[in-house]
PDB file of C-alpha atoms in Angstrom:
ATOM      1  CA  MET A   1      69.315  72.469 160.840  1.00  0.00           C
ATOM      2  CA  SER A   2      68.888  73.948 157.472  1.00  0.00           C
ATOM      3  CA  ARG A   3      70.658  76.566 155.339  1.00  0.00           C
ATOM      4  CA  GLN A   4      68.624  79.121 156.269  1.00  0.00           C
ATOM      5  CA  SER A   5      68.286  78.662 159.636  1.00  0.00           C
ATOM      6  CA  ILE A   6      72.141  78.546 160.007  1.00  0.00           C
ATOM      7  CA  GLY A   7      72.258  81.992 157.869  1.00  0.00           C
ATOM      8  CA  GLU A   8      69.687  82.864 160.280  1.00  0.00           C
ATOM      9  CA  THR A   9      72.134  82.384 163.132  1.00  0.00           C
ATOM     10  CA  LEU A  10      75.481  83.616 161.665  1.00  0.00           C
ATOM     11  CA  ALA A  11      73.292  86.851 160.924  1.00  0.00           C
ATOM     12  CA  ALA A  12      72.071  87.356 164.734  1.00  0.00           C
ATOM     13  CA  ARG A  13      75.442  86.521 165.870  1.00  0.00           C
ATOM     14  CA  LEU A  14      77.018  89.047 163.226  1.00  0.00           C
ATOM     15  CA  TYR A  15      75.291  91.665 164.005  1.00  0.00           C
ATOM     16  CA  ALA A  16      75.495  91.307 167.890  1.00  0.00           C
ATOM     17  CA  ALA A  17      79.143  91.477 168.118  1.00  0.00           C
ATOM     18  CA  GLU A  18      79.123  94.690 165.444  1.00  0.00           C
ATOM     19  CA  THR A  19      76.749  96.130 168.195  1.00  0.00           C
ATOM     20  CA  ALA A  20      78.953  94.570 170.999  1.00  0.00           C
ATOM     21  CA  ILE A  21      82.501  96.470 168.745  1.00  0.00           C
ATOM     22  CA  ASP A  22      80.155  99.970 168.400  1.00  0.00           C
ATOM     23  CA  LEU A  23      79.446 100.261 172.056  1.00  0.00           C
ATOM     24  CA  ALA A  24      83.248  99.055 173.281  1.00  0.00           C
ATOM     25  CA  LEU A  25      84.189 102.107 171.018  1.00  0.00           C
ATOM     26  CA  ILE A  26      81.453 104.275 172.558  1.00  0.00           C
ATOM     27  CA  GLU A  27      82.339 103.765 176.249  1.00  0.00           C
ATOM     28  CA  THR A  28      85.993 103.806 175.346  1.00  0.00           C
ATOM     29  CA  ALA A  29      86.070 107.084 173.708  1.00  0.00           C
ATOM     30  CA  MET A  30      83.624 108.577 176.452  1.00  0.00           C
ATOM     31  CA  LEU A  31      86.097 107.284 178.845  1.00  0.00           C
ATOM     32  CA  ALA A  32      88.870 108.842 176.778  1.00  0.00           C
ATOM     33  CA  ALA A  33      86.938 111.785 176.414  1.00  0.00           C
ATOM     34  CA  MET A  34      86.732 112.471 180.376  1.00  0.00           C
ATOM     35  CA  LEU A  35      90.324 111.486 181.069  1.00  0.00           C
ATOM     36  CA  PRO A  36      91.772 115.272 180.443  1.00  0.00           C
ATOM     37  CA  ALA A  37      89.217 116.989 182.127  1.00  0.00           C
ATOM     38  CA  ALA A  38      89.013 114.808 185.476  1.00  0.00           C
ATOM     39  CA  ARG A  39      92.645 115.281 185.394  1.00  0.00           C
ATOM     40  CA  ALA A  40      91.918 119.061 184.805  1.00  0.00           C
ATOM     41  CA  ASP A  41      89.512 118.983 187.897  1.00  0.00           C
ATOM     42  CA  ALA A  42      91.836 117.557 190.029  1.00  0.00           C
ATOM     43  CA  TYR A  43      94.429 120.054 189.494  1.00  0.00           C
ATOM     44  CA  LEU A  44      96.917 117.073 188.336  1.00  0.00           C
ATOM     45  CA  SER A  45      99.789 118.410 186.243  1.00  0.00           C
ATOM     46  CA  ALA A  46      99.767 117.141 181.981  1.00  0.00           C
ATOM     47  CA  VAL A  47     101.762 114.882 183.024  1.00  0.00           C
ATOM     48  CA  THR A  48     100.113 113.382 185.307  1.00  0.00           C
ATOM     49  CA  GLY A  49      97.460 110.234 183.860  1.00  0.00           C
ATOM     50  CA  GLN A  50      98.759 110.769 180.471  1.00  0.00           C
ATOM     51  CA  ARG A  51      99.579 106.555 180.364  1.00  0.00           C
ATOM     52  CA  ALA A  52      96.045 106.136 181.544  1.00  0.00           C
ATOM     53  CA  PHE A  53      95.170 108.197 178.376  1.00  0.00           C
ATOM     54  CA  ASP A  54      97.650 106.717 176.240  1.00  0.00           C
ATOM     55  CA  GLY A  55      96.238 103.278 177.232  1.00  0.00           C
ATOM     56  CA  ALA A  56      92.562 104.322 176.283  1.00  0.00           C
ATOM     57  CA  ALA A  57      93.686 105.754 172.802  1.00  0.00           C
ATOM     58  CA  GLY A  58      95.146 102.663 172.272  1.00  0.00           C
ATOM     59  CA  SER A  59      92.162 100.774 172.890  1.00  0.00           C
ATOM     60  CA  LEU A  60      90.156 103.103 170.758  1.00  0.00           C
ATOM     61  CA  SER A  61      92.437 102.528 167.968  1.00  0.00           C
ATOM     62  CA  ALA A  62      92.690  98.825 169.127  1.00  0.00           C
ATOM     63  CA  LEU A  63      89.037  98.939 168.298  1.00  0.00           C
ATOM     64  CA  SER A  64      88.874 100.706 165.713  1.00  0.00           C
ATOM     65  CA  ALA A  65      90.464  97.997 163.634  1.00  0.00           C
ATOM     66  CA  ALA A  66      88.371  95.094 165.181  1.00  0.00           C
ATOM     67  CA  ARG A  67      85.291  97.453 163.836  1.00  0.00           C
ATOM     68  CA  SER A  68      86.797  97.597 160.303  1.00  0.00           C
ATOM     69  CA  GLN A  69      87.686  93.309 160.512  1.00  0.00           C
ATOM     70  CA  MET A  70      84.130  92.802 161.333  1.00  0.00           C
ATOM     71  CA  VAL A  71      82.928  95.273 158.260  1.00  0.00           C
ATOM     72  CA  GLN A  72      85.108  92.846 156.164  1.00  0.00           C
ATOM     73  CA  THR A  73      83.679  89.658 158.032  1.00  0.00           C
ATOM     74  CA  HIS A  74      80.245  91.033 156.806  1.00  0.00           C
ATOM     75  CA  THR A  75      80.884  91.900 153.470  1.00  0.00           C
ATOM     76  CA  ALA A  76      82.323  88.413 153.123  1.00  0.00           C
ATOM     77  CA  LEU A  77      79.196  86.438 155.085  1.00  0.00           C
ATOM     78  CA  ALA A  78      77.066  88.836 152.777  1.00  0.00           C
ATOM     79  CA  ALA A  79      78.899  87.348 149.414  1.00  0.00           C
ATOM     80  CA  ILE A  80      78.005  83.759 150.502  1.00  0.00           C
ATOM     81  CA  ALA A  81      74.556  84.387 151.333  1.00  0.00           C
ATOM     82  CA  ARG A  82      73.791  85.754 148.114  1.00  0.00           C
ATOM     83  CA  LYS A  83      75.834  82.341 146.486  1.00  0.00           C
ATOM     84  CA  LEU A  84      73.612  80.185 148.764  1.00  0.00           C
ATOM     85  CA  GLY A  85      70.319  82.177 147.642  1.00  0.00           C
ATOM     86  CA  LEU A  86      69.901  83.602 150.919  1.00  0.00           C
ATOM     87  CA  ASP A  87      69.600  87.066 149.951  1.00  0.00           C
ATOM     88  CA  ALA A  88      66.973  87.712 152.435  1.00  0.00           C
ATOM     89  CA  LEU A  89      68.697  87.617 155.672  1.00  0.00           C
ATOM     90  CA  ALA A  90      69.219  90.763 157.897  1.00  0.00           C
ATOM     91  CA  VAL A  91      69.536  91.767 161.078  1.00  0.00           C
ATOM     92  CA  GLY A  92      69.514  95.190 162.059  1.00  0.00           C
ATOM     93  CA  PRO A  93      68.954  98.577 160.348  1.00  0.00           C
ATOM     94  CA  ILE A  94      67.371  97.413 157.716  1.00  0.00           C
ATOM     95  CA  ASP A  95      69.335 100.628 155.357  1.00  0.00           C
ATOM     96  CA  LYS A  96      72.558 100.186 154.170  1.00  0.00           C
ATOM     97  CA  PRO A  97      74.519 103.029 153.442  1.00  0.00           C
ATOM     98  CA  GLY A  98      73.921 104.049 149.746  1.00  0.00           C
ATOM     99  CA  ASP A  99      70.338 102.706 149.508  1.00  0.00           C
ATOM    100  CA  THR A 100      68.634 104.983 147.547  1.00  0.00           C
ATOM    101  CA  PRO A 101      65.442 105.196 147.809  1.00  0.00           C
ATOM    102  CA  PRO A 102      65.769 103.450 151.695  1.00  0.00           C
ATOM    103  CA  VAL A 103      64.269  99.751 151.258  1.00  0.00           C
ATOM    104  CA  GLY A 104      62.882  99.395 154.735  1.00  0.00           C
ATOM    105  CA  GLY A 105      61.345 102.921 154.724  1.00  0.00           C
ATOM    106  CA  GLY A 106      64.301 104.250 157.529  1.00  0.00           C
ATOM    107  CA  GLY A 107      66.715 106.147 155.978  1.00  0.00           C
ATOM    108  CA  GLY A 108      70.020 104.296 156.755  1.00  0.00           C
ATOM    109  CA  ASP A 109      72.688 106.461 158.335  1.00  0.00           C
ATOM    110  CA  GLY A 110      70.657 109.791 157.211  1.00  0.00           C
ATOM    111  CA  PRO A 111      67.796 112.016 158.529  1.00  0.00           C
ATOM    112  CA  GLY A 112      65.045 109.186 159.870  1.00  0.00           C
ATOM    113  CA  ALA A 113      67.358 106.450 160.252  1.00  0.00           C
ATOM    114  CA  ARG A 114      65.612 103.559 162.617  1.00  0.00           C
ATOM    115  CA  PRO A 115      68.718 101.671 164.057  1.00  0.00           C
ATOM    116  CA  ASP A 116      66.684  99.853 165.922  1.00  0.00           C
ATOM    117  CA  MET A 117      64.940  98.334 162.852  1.00  0.00           C
ATOM    118  CA  VAL A 118      65.022  94.326 162.565  1.00  0.00           C
ATOM    119  CA  ASN A 119      64.062  92.218 160.095  1.00  0.00           C
ATOM    120  CA  GLU A 120      60.645  90.881 161.179  1.00  0.00           C
ATOM    121  CA  THR A 121      61.939  87.485 159.757  1.00  0.00           C
ATOM    122  CA  LEU A 122      64.850  87.212 161.805  1.00  0.00           C
ATOM    123  CA  ARG A 123      62.772  88.320 165.078  1.00  0.00           C
ATOM    124  CA  ASP A 124      62.165  84.964 166.644  1.00  0.00           C
ATOM    125  CA  THR A 125      65.966  83.809 165.779  1.00  0.00           C
ATOM    126  CA  VAL A 126      67.313  87.191 167.556  1.00  0.00           C
ATOM    127  CA  ASN A 127      64.884  86.618 170.637  1.00  0.00           C
ATOM    128  CA  LYS A 128      66.618  83.599 170.501  1.00  0.00           C
ATOM    129  CA  ILE A 129      70.212  84.237 170.953  1.00  0.00           C
ATOM    130  CA  LEU A 130      70.589  87.316 172.005  1.00  0.00           C
ATOM    131  CA  PRO A 131      69.785  87.999 175.653  1.00  0.00           C
ATOM    132  CA  LYS A 132      66.615  90.729 176.413  1.00  0.00           C
ATOM    133  CA  GLU A 133      68.890  92.527 178.672  1.00  0.00           C
ATOM    134  CA  ALA A 134      71.548  93.371 175.635  1.00  0.00           C
ATOM    135  CA  GLY A 135      68.741  95.501 174.369  1.00  0.00           C
ATOM    136  CA  LEU A 136      69.281  94.701 170.643  1.00  0.00           C
ATOM    137  CA  CYS A 137      65.608  93.612 169.782  1.00  0.00           C
TER     138      CYS A 137
END
């Protein structure tokens, strides 16, 4: 296996891990947001369900910390890729925050962002690694 193919595989796995954490954050936040409304709709006291709400809030905090760690992992892997001359590796949105002008014509997090874009050179690798039902490629 070449360094390039190893890097492509790692890039795809990194993107999948980042996406999984983001999806978990979204679902957990939606659950946490629904809990107070569900309690009120069921005409229950504010005390009822507090432990469940605390659990959801704690999960959000833990997922936020996990996301921060994954961002640090991304940064470390990007530095290694640069050292090995694998700068072209990219999976996921091509544009990164602060890219001015946007590299891939998307827009990073700004207007016109294309979060569904995947670097075309890695599409085959991503398709081999990630299941189609995950909807990541």
